[in-house]
Coordinates of C-alpha atoms in Angstrom, one line a residue:
Chain A
M1 CA 190.2 195.3 59.3
A2 CA 188.5 198.5 58.2
N3 CA 191.0 199.1 55.5
T4 CA 190.5 195.8 53.7
D5 CA 187.4 197.3 52.0
F6 CA 189.8 199.3 49.9
L7 CA 191.8 196.3 48.9
V8 CA 188.6 194.4 48.1
R9 CA 187.4 197.2 45.9
R10 CA 190.7 197.6 44.1
S11 CA 191.2 194.0 43.3
A12 CA 187.6 193.7 42.3
G13 CA 188.1 196.5 39.9
H14 CA 191.1 194.7 38.4
W15 CA 189.0 191.7 38.0
F16 CA 186.1 193.6 36.5
L17 CA 188.5 194.8 33.8
A18 CA 189.7 191.3 33.3
G19 CA 186.2 190.1 33.0
L20 CA 185.4 192.7 30.3
L21 CA 188.5 191.6 28.4
G22 CA 187.3 188.0 28.9
A23 CA 184.0 188.9 27.4
L24 CA 185.7 190.5 24.4
L25 CA 188.0 187.4 24.1
S26 CA 185.1 185.1 23.9
A27 CA 184.4 186.1 20.3
P28 CA 185.4 183.2 18.1
L29 CA 189.0 183.4 17.1
A30 CA 190.1 183.2 13.5
A31 CA 192.3 180.3 12.4
E32 CA 195.1 182.7 11.5
D33 CA 195.1 183.9 15.2
L34 CA 195.6 180.4 16.4
D35 CA 198.4 180.0 13.8
L36 CA 200.0 183.2 15.1
G37 CA 199.7 181.8 18.6
E38 CA 201.4 178.6 17.7
Q39 CA 204.1 180.4 15.8
I40 CA 204.9 182.6 18.8
A41 CA 204.7 179.6 21.2
H42 CA 207.1 177.5 19.2
H43 CA 209.4 180.1 17.7
G44 CA 209.1 183.2 19.8
V45 CA 208.9 186.7 18.3
D46 CA 211.2 189.8 18.6
H47 CA 212.7 189.6 22.2
A48 CA 210.3 186.9 23.4
S49 CA 211.8 183.4 23.4
P50 CA 209.7 180.4 22.4
C51 CA 207.3 179.5 25.2
V52 CA 207.8 175.8 24.6
G53 CA 211.4 176.1 25.9
C54 CA 210.0 176.1 29.4
H55 CA 206.4 175.2 29.2
G56 CA 206.9 172.0 27.1
Q57 CA 206.2 171.2 23.5
Q58 CA 202.5 170.7 24.1
G59 CA 202.3 173.3 26.9
E60 CA 202.3 170.5 29.4
G61 CA 204.7 172.3 31.7
N62 CA 207.8 171.0 33.4
A63 CA 207.3 169.5 36.9
A64 CA 211.0 169.3 37.8
A65 CA 211.6 172.9 37.1
S66 CA 208.1 174.1 38.4
F67 CA 207.1 175.6 35.1
P68 CA 203.3 175.4 34.9
R69 CA 201.1 173.7 32.4
L70 CA 199.5 176.2 30.0
A71 CA 197.6 173.7 27.8
G72 CA 193.9 173.8 28.2
L73 CA 193.8 176.7 30.7
P74 CA 191.1 179.4 30.2
E75 CA 192.0 181.9 27.5
A76 CA 191.0 184.9 29.5
Y77 CA 193.0 183.7 32.5
L78 CA 196.2 183.2 30.4
Y79 CA 195.7 186.6 28.8
D80 CA 195.3 188.3 32.1
Q81 CA 198.4 186.6 33.5
M82 CA 200.6 188.0 30.7
A83 CA 199.3 191.5 31.6
A84 CA 200.0 190.7 35.3
F85 CA 203.6 189.9 34.7
V86 CA 204.1 193.2 32.9
D87 CA 202.1 195.4 35.3
G88 CA 203.7 193.9 38.4
R89 CA 200.7 192.0 39.8
R90 CA 202.9 188.9 39.4
D91 CA 206.5 189.3 40.3
N92 CA 208.5 187.3 37.8
A93 CA 211.3 189.1 35.9
L94 CA 211.7 186.4 33.3
M95 CA 208.0 186.4 32.3
A96 CA 207.8 190.2 32.5
T97 CA 210.6 190.3 29.9
Q98 CA 209.0 187.7 27.8
D99 CA 205.6 189.4 27.7
K100 CA 206.3 193.1 27.7
D101 CA 207.0 193.5 24.0
L102 CA 204.1 191.4 22.9
T103 CA 201.3 193.3 21.3
E104 CA 197.8 192.8 22.6
A105 CA 197.0 190.8 19.4
Q106 CA 200.0 188.6 20.0
R107 CA 199.1 188.0 23.6
R108 CA 195.5 187.1 22.6
A109 CA 196.8 184.7 20.0
V110 CA 199.2 183.0 22.4
A111 CA 196.4 182.7 25.0
A112 CA 194.0 181.4 22.5
W113 CA 196.4 178.8 21.2
Y114 CA 197.3 177.4 24.6
A115 CA 193.7 177.3 25.7
E116 CA 192.9 175.1 22.6
Q117 CA 195.6 172.6 23.4
P118 CA 194.6 169.3 25.0
A119 CA 195.6 169.3 28.6
A120 CA 198.6 167.0 29.1
V121 CA 200.6 166.6 32.3
D122 CA 204.3 166.2 32.9
D123 CA 205.4 163.2 34.9
M124 CA 205.3 163.7 38.7
P125 CA 207.5 162.1 41.4
K126 CA 205.7 159.6 43.7
P127 CA 204.1 161.5 46.6
D128 CA 204.3 161.0 50.3
K129 CA 201.2 159.3 51.6
D130 CA 200.7 161.4 54.7
L131 CA 201.2 164.5 52.8
M132 CA 198.6 163.4 50.2
R133 CA 196.1 162.7 52.9
L134 CA 196.5 166.1 54.5
G135 CA 196.4 167.7 51.0
E136 CA 193.2 165.9 50.0
Q137 CA 191.7 167.0 53.3
L138 CA 192.5 170.6 52.8
A139 CA 191.8 170.7 49.1
T140 CA 188.4 168.9 49.3
K141 CA 187.1 169.9 52.8
G142 CA 189.1 173.0 53.8
D143 CA 189.8 173.7 57.4
W144 CA 187.5 175.9 59.4
S145 CA 189.0 175.1 62.8
A146 CA 190.3 178.6 63.2
G147 CA 186.8 180.0 62.8
L148 CA 185.1 181.8 60.0
E149 CA 187.4 184.7 59.6
N150 CA 190.5 182.6 59.6
G151 CA 189.1 179.5 57.9
I152 CA 190.5 177.8 54.9
P153 CA 187.9 177.1 52.2
A154 CA 188.4 173.9 50.3
C155 CA 190.2 174.6 47.0
V156 CA 187.5 172.7 45.1
Q157 CA 184.8 175.0 46.4
C158 CA 186.0 177.6 43.9
H159 CA 188.4 175.7 41.5
G160 CA 185.9 173.1 40.7
P161 CA 185.5 169.4 41.3
G162 CA 189.0 167.8 41.6
G163 CA 190.5 171.2 41.2
R164 CA 189.8 171.0 37.4
G165 CA 188.9 174.6 37.1
A166 CA 185.7 176.7 37.0
G167 CA 185.5 179.4 34.4
A168 CA 188.1 182.0 33.7
A169 CA 188.2 183.2 37.2
F170 CA 189.2 180.0 38.8
P171 CA 191.9 178.2 36.8
P172 CA 192.5 174.5 36.9
L173 CA 195.0 173.5 39.6
A174 CA 194.9 169.7 38.9
G175 CA 198.1 168.4 37.4
Q176 CA 200.1 171.6 37.8
P177 CA 203.6 171.0 39.1
A178 CA 203.6 170.9 42.9
K179 CA 206.5 173.3 43.0
Y180 CA 204.6 175.7 40.8
L181 CA 201.6 175.6 43.0
S182 CA 203.5 176.0 46.3
G183 CA 205.6 178.7 44.7
Q184 CA 202.4 180.7 43.9
L185 CA 201.0 180.2 47.4
Q186 CA 204.3 181.5 48.8
A187 CA 204.2 184.4 46.3
W188 CA 200.7 185.3 47.6
Q189 CA 201.9 185.1 51.2
A190 CA 204.8 187.5 50.4
G191 CA 202.6 189.9 48.4
K192 CA 204.5 189.0 45.2
R193 CA 201.4 187.9 43.5
R194 CA 198.2 190.0 43.8
G195 CA 195.4 191.6 41.9
E196 CA 193.3 188.4 41.8
P197 CA 189.5 188.7 42.4
L198 CA 188.8 190.2 45.8
G199 CA 192.3 189.4 47.0
M200 CA 191.0 186.0 47.8
M201 CA 194.1 183.9 47.3
G202 CA 196.3 186.4 49.2
A203 CA 194.0 186.2 52.2
I204 CA 193.7 182.4 52.1
A205 CA 197.4 181.7 51.4
K206 CA 198.4 183.7 54.5
R207 CA 196.4 181.2 56.6
L208 CA 198.4 178.2 55.4
D209 CA 201.5 177.0 57.1
D210 CA 204.4 175.5 55.1
R211 CA 203.3 171.9 55.5
Q212 CA 199.8 172.7 54.5
I213 CA 201.1 174.4 51.4
Q214 CA 203.3 171.5 50.5
A215 CA 200.4 169.1 51.1
V216 CA 197.8 170.8 49.1
S217 CA 200.2 171.5 46.3
T218 CA 201.3 167.8 46.2
W219 CA 197.7 166.5 46.2
L220 CA 196.6 168.9 43.5
A221 CA 199.6 168.1 41.3
H222 CA 198.6 164.4 41.3
Q223 CA 195.0 164.9 40.3
P224 CA 193.9 164.1 36.8
V225 CA 193.3 167.1 34.6
K226 CA 190.1 165.6 33.1
A227 CA 187.1 164.0 35.0
R228 CA 187.2 160.3 34.4
N229 CA 183.5 160.2 33.8
D230 CA 180.3 161.6 35.3
V231 CA 179.9 158.7 37.7
G232 CA 183.4 159.2 38.9
A233 CA 182.8 162.9 39.4
T234 CA 179.6 162.2 41.4
R235 CA 181.3 159.6 43.5
E236 CA 184.1 162.0 44.2
A237 CA 181.6 164.7 45.2
A238 CA 180.0 162.2 47.6
K239 CA 183.2 161.4 49.4
Chain B
M1 CA 187.1 195.6 70.3
S2 CA 184.0 194.8 68.3
K3 CA 181.5 192.2 69.3
R4 CA 182.3 190.2 66.3
M5 CA 186.0 190.1 67.1
I6 CA 185.3 189.0 70.6
L7 CA 183.0 186.3 69.3
T8 CA 185.7 185.2 66.9
I9 CA 188.3 185.0 69.6
L10 CA 186.0 183.2 72.0
F11 CA 184.6 180.6 69.6
G12 CA 186.5 180.7 66.4
A13 CA 189.5 179.0 67.7
S14 CA 187.6 176.3 69.4
L15 CA 186.4 174.2 66.4
V16 CA 188.0 171.1 65.2
M17 CA 188.8 170.1 61.7
T18 CA 185.9 169.4 59.4
C19 CA 187.6 166.3 58.3
A20 CA 186.6 162.8 57.4
Q21 CA 190.0 161.3 57.3
A22 CA 192.9 163.4 58.4
S23 CA 193.9 163.5 62.0
D24 CA 196.8 165.8 61.7
P25 CA 196.7 168.5 64.4
V26 CA 196.3 172.0 63.1
A27 CA 199.2 174.3 63.9
G28 CA 198.4 177.1 66.3
V29 CA 194.8 176.2 67.0
T30 CA 194.0 175.9 70.7
P31 CA 190.4 175.1 71.6
H32 CA 189.0 177.8 73.8
P33 CA 187.4 176.5 77.0
D34 CA 184.3 178.6 76.5
G35 CA 183.6 177.4 72.9
F36 CA 181.9 174.2 72.0
V37 CA 184.0 171.7 70.1
P38 CA 182.0 169.1 68.1
P39 CA 183.6 165.6 68.0
S40 CA 186.2 164.9 65.4
M41 CA 184.9 163.3 62.2
D42 CA 187.4 160.5 62.9
D43 CA 185.3 159.6 65.9
I44 CA 182.0 158.6 64.2
P45 CA 181.4 155.1 65.6
D46 CA 181.1 151.9 63.6
G47 CA 177.8 150.1 63.3
A48 CA 174.3 151.1 62.3
F49 CA 174.2 154.4 64.1
G50 CA 177.6 155.5 62.7
D51 CA 176.4 154.6 59.3
S52 CA 173.4 156.8 59.8
V53 CA 175.6 159.7 60.9
R54 CA 177.8 159.2 57.8
R55 CA 174.7 159.2 55.6
G56 CA 173.5 162.3 57.3
K57 CA 176.8 164.1 56.7
L58 CA 176.6 163.1 53.0
I59 CA 173.1 164.5 52.8
F60 CA 174.3 167.7 54.5
D61 CA 177.3 168.2 52.3
H62 CA 176.0 167.0 49.0
T63 CA 172.2 167.3 49.3
R64 CA 171.5 167.1 45.6
Q65 CA 173.7 164.0 45.1
S66 CA 172.4 162.2 48.2
D67 CA 169.4 160.2 49.2
A68 CA 167.7 163.6 49.8
R69 CA 167.8 164.7 46.1
R70 CA 164.2 163.7 45.5
F71 CA 163.1 166.4 47.9
V72 CA 165.3 169.2 46.5
G73 CA 163.5 171.5 44.1
N74 CA 166.3 173.9 43.5
Q75 CA 170.1 174.0 43.4
Q76 CA 170.8 174.4 47.1
S77 CA 172.7 172.2 49.5
C78 CA 172.6 172.3 53.3
N79 CA 176.2 173.4 53.6
N80 CA 175.7 176.4 51.3
C81 CA 174.2 178.3 54.3
H82 CA 175.9 176.2 57.1
L83 CA 179.5 176.2 56.1
G84 CA 182.0 173.5 56.9
S85 CA 179.5 170.7 57.1
G86 CA 177.4 172.6 59.6
R87 CA 180.2 172.5 62.2
V88 CA 181.4 176.2 62.2
A89 CA 180.5 178.7 64.9
G90 CA 178.8 181.7 63.3
S91 CA 177.6 179.7 60.4
A92 CA 174.5 178.4 62.0
P93 CA 176.1 175.2 63.3
M94 CA 174.0 172.0 63.8
W95 CA 175.4 171.3 67.3
A96 CA 173.9 174.5 68.6
A97 CA 170.6 173.9 66.7
W98 CA 170.2 170.4 68.0
V99 CA 170.0 171.3 71.7
A100 CA 167.5 174.1 71.1
Y101 CA 164.6 171.9 69.9
P102 CA 161.8 171.2 70.4
A103 CA 160.9 174.9 70.5
Y104 CA 158.0 177.2 69.8
R105 CA 158.4 179.1 66.6
E106 CA 156.7 182.3 65.6
K107 CA 157.0 181.2 62.0
N108 CA 154.2 178.6 62.4
H109 CA 152.9 179.3 65.9
H110 CA 153.4 175.9 67.4
V111 CA 156.1 173.8 69.0
N112 CA 158.4 172.3 66.4
T113 CA 160.4 169.1 66.8
M114 CA 163.7 169.0 65.1
E115 CA 162.1 166.8 62.5
E116 CA 159.6 169.4 61.7
R117 CA 162.3 172.1 61.7
L118 CA 164.3 170.0 59.1
R119 CA 161.2 169.6 57.0
G120 CA 160.9 173.3 57.0
C121 CA 164.4 173.6 55.5
F122 CA 163.3 171.4 52.6
T123 CA 160.0 173.3 52.2
Y124 CA 161.6 176.7 52.0
S125 CA 165.3 176.7 51.5
M126 CA 165.3 173.7 49.2
N127 CA 161.9 174.6 47.6
A128 CA 160.7 171.0 47.8
Q129 CA 157.5 171.8 46.0
A130 CA 159.5 171.8 42.7
S131 CA 161.3 168.6 43.5
E132 CA 160.7 165.1 42.2
A133 CA 158.8 164.2 45.3
G134 CA 156.9 167.5 45.3
E135 CA 157.2 167.9 49.1
A136 CA 159.5 167.8 52.0
P137 CA 160.5 164.3 53.2
P138 CA 157.5 162.9 55.1
P139 CA 157.8 162.5 58.9
G140 CA 159.8 159.5 59.8
H141 CA 161.6 159.4 56.5
E142 CA 165.2 158.0 56.5
V143 CA 166.6 161.3 55.2
L144 CA 165.3 163.0 58.3
K145 CA 166.5 160.3 60.6
D146 CA 170.0 160.4 59.1
L147 CA 170.2 164.2 59.3
Q148 CA 169.2 164.0 63.0
S149 CA 171.7 161.3 63.7
Y150 CA 174.4 163.5 62.3
M151 CA 173.2 166.5 64.4
F152 CA 172.8 164.4 67.5
W153 CA 176.2 162.9 67.2
M154 CA 177.8 166.3 66.5
A155 CA 176.1 167.9 69.6
K156 CA 177.6 165.3 72.0
G157 CA 178.3 167.2 75.3
A158 CA 176.3 170.3 74.3
P159 CA 173.9 171.5 77.0
T160 CA 170.4 170.3 76.1
G161 CA 167.9 173.1 76.2
D162 CA 170.4 175.9 75.8
A163 CA 169.0 178.0 73.0
R164 CA 171.8 180.6 73.3
M165 CA 174.9 178.6 72.8
P166 CA 177.7 180.9 71.8
G167 CA 178.2 180.4 68.0
R168 CA 174.5 179.6 67.3
G169 CA 173.0 181.0 64.2
Y170 CA 174.7 183.9 62.5
P171 CA 176.4 186.5 64.7
Q172 CA 174.0 189.4 65.6
L173 CA 174.7 192.1 63.1
D174 CA 174.4 195.8 64.1
D175 CA 171.7 197.9 62.5
P176 CA 173.0 199.6 59.3
P177 CA 174.1 203.2 59.7
Q178 CA 171.7 204.2 56.9
P179 CA 168.5 202.4 55.9
Y180 CA 169.5 199.5 53.7
D181 CA 169.3 200.2 50.0
P182 CA 169.1 197.6 47.2
G183 CA 170.5 200.1 44.7
R184 CA 173.8 200.4 46.7
G185 CA 173.6 196.7 47.2
A186 CA 173.7 196.1 43.4
I187 CA 177.1 197.8 43.4
V188 CA 178.4 195.6 46.3
Y189 CA 177.0 192.6 44.5
A190 CA 178.9 193.4 41.3
Q191 CA 182.1 194.0 43.2
S192 CA 182.1 191.2 45.7
C193 CA 179.6 188.5 44.8
A194 CA 179.3 188.3 41.0
I195 CA 182.7 186.7 40.6
C196 CA 181.2 183.5 42.0
H197 CA 177.5 183.8 42.0
Q198 CA 177.5 185.5 38.5
A199 CA 176.1 188.8 37.5
E200 CA 172.5 187.4 37.1
G201 CA 172.6 185.5 40.4
A202 CA 172.4 182.1 38.7
G203 CA 175.5 180.7 40.4
M204 CA 177.8 178.3 38.6
T205 CA 177.6 174.5 37.9
V206 CA 180.7 172.6 36.9
E207 CA 180.7 169.0 35.8
G208 CA 177.1 168.7 37.1
Q209 CA 178.0 169.9 40.5
V210 CA 176.7 173.2 41.8
L211 CA 179.9 175.1 42.8
F212 CA 178.3 178.5 43.6
P213 CA 174.6 178.3 44.4
P214 CA 172.0 180.5 42.6
L215 CA 170.9 183.4 44.8
W216 CA 167.7 184.2 42.9
G217 CA 165.7 182.7 40.1
D218 CA 164.3 179.1 39.9
G219 CA 167.4 177.5 41.5
A220 CA 167.4 179.7 44.6
Y221 CA 165.7 179.4 48.0
N222 CA 162.0 180.4 47.9
A223 CA 160.4 183.5 49.4
G224 CA 159.5 181.7 52.6
A225 CA 163.1 180.8 53.5
G226 CA 164.9 182.3 56.5
M227 CA 167.5 183.6 54.0
H228 CA 164.8 185.7 52.4
R229 CA 164.7 187.9 55.5
V230 CA 167.0 190.8 54.9
N231 CA 168.3 190.7 58.5
T232 CA 169.1 187.0 58.3
A233 CA 170.8 187.3 54.9
A234 CA 172.8 190.3 56.1
A235 CA 174.0 188.5 59.2
F236 CA 175.0 185.5 57.2
I237 CA 176.7 187.5 54.5
H238 CA 178.6 189.7 56.9
A239 CA 180.1 186.7 58.8
N240 CA 180.4 184.2 56.0
M241 CA 180.9 185.9 52.7
P242 CA 182.7 186.2 50.4
L243 CA 183.8 182.7 51.0
G244 CA 187.1 182.8 53.0
L245 CA 186.7 186.6 53.4
G246 CA 184.1 186.7 56.1
G247 CA 184.0 190.0 58.0
T248 CA 185.5 192.1 55.1
L249 CA 182.3 193.7 54.0
S250 CA 181.1 196.6 56.1
V251 CA 177.9 196.3 58.1
Q252 CA 176.2 198.7 55.6
E253 CA 177.4 196.7 52.6
A254 CA 176.1 193.5 54.1
W255 CA 172.6 195.0 54.6
D256 CA 172.6 196.6 51.2
V257 CA 173.6 193.5 49.3
A258 CA 171.2 191.3 51.3
A259 CA 168.4 193.7 50.3
Y260 CA 169.5 193.6 46.7
I261 CA 169.6 189.8 46.5
N262 CA 166.3 189.5 48.2
S263 CA 164.7 192.1 45.9
K264 CA 165.1 189.6 43.1
P265 CA 162.5 187.1 41.9
R266 CA 162.6 183.6 43.3
P267 CA 160.2 180.7 43.8
K268 CA 157.1 181.7 45.8
D269 CA 156.5 181.0 49.4
P270 CA 154.4 177.9 49.4
R271 CA 152.2 179.3 52.1
D272 CA 151.3 182.1 49.7
K273 CA 148.3 180.7 47.9
A274 CA 148.0 183.7 45.6
G275 CA 150.5 182.0 43.4
S276 CA 152.7 184.8 42.0
S277 CA 156.5 184.8 42.3
T278 CA 157.5 187.0 45.1
S279 CA 160.0 189.7 44.6
A280 CA 159.5 192.0 47.6
A281 CA 162.2 191.8 50.2
A282 CA 160.8 190.6 53.5
Q283 CA 162.0 192.0 56.8

């Protein structure tokens, strides 16, 4: 318990840097940067293959293969993930190879282009009802039955209403492939994804069992990426 | 073994799911015989009383979107300070509060009913003076009835009159090794709090919903709120924050960051007729 302070500090430091980068990135991007981003996404560059090969023509992802949607994700988050694949905070040999030769300007351009794309979702298989019910419960209410120190906060408490995201720190989860989401939770459990703010997801993922991971991933995968309207959002909040 | 760990073992494992629909048992959780277990959300009865309980829960979870919104003058919700719909031991649960009232309170030097206690929450923590109604719900108001229905229902089986139920309030926090220091607290805040509550304490609202409540400024609790006491805030923070990482800050860090947050400007204590915004941290 005493040693976790160190982890908190270190990951907070990581995040602080990412936040600084995010602030830099928030400057308006020139049209040619977006063009460069589209060019790389569609045609690749040097050793990097085209992103669209796995992430879909519009960045919608590939549910069957568990490749995540990139379209409409926060620019600073996307940029930081490319760095994370290269520096080992995310353990993914393919993505590390893809990203390691990209210059900072190229990464910025790719992140900016994907952030600009309208969020579209790949088709999902029909979900299991019981799994959806448990998933909704966990995602929207959490589970504090194990007490404060082992409780599971609701996903939407940080990732926004309906899991539709909240700033660059809390990316949207809604409409991501279930297999991608469960894969990430398992990666956090195994220490193969780390460096997120305060080590939050690592701590929370370790409290989830396999069925809870499956449930929460399935429910989030089936949520719309955009709020239907304000009334809908309020009604959802009042559930 | 620390006091906190013992508390966690005794009572942490004893709670039930904070759920409205799911009845799936939670793997590995065995209710401890010594800890109070509020009834399952599945067991809210049908009929007029059950409807009142459900309305009370709605008010508790989504105060600013509920029937109580006319009485909320800031961006706070009951469950910001009472996590898990007010059901979690160590997060000032409502089942423990219910059986402890009526009670004499030093804060206002008389015996308070639960209704008056709840009105105090609106007056201070929800800064009702700045609300549409301009005051806490008047005595007998439906909002107060529904909140009390929710609490009464939740406290089924709890010992009436027991003001020391294990899990009540926030766990007693040790004194800080060094006197608390807002300057050190600023560093803790930047490292561990700003990611959600933002660098300037303004919190974050997404799609019209307050995701992370403001900790100072107009949207925060006022200077008369319990959370404006450094010791209360430190105890809350140490056990409950960062969300999902309760217990990871040191005792010193919790005190320091509580002092920092409460050193910031916020709506004045309505009892303070002088009228200036208070910035001094109260002890």
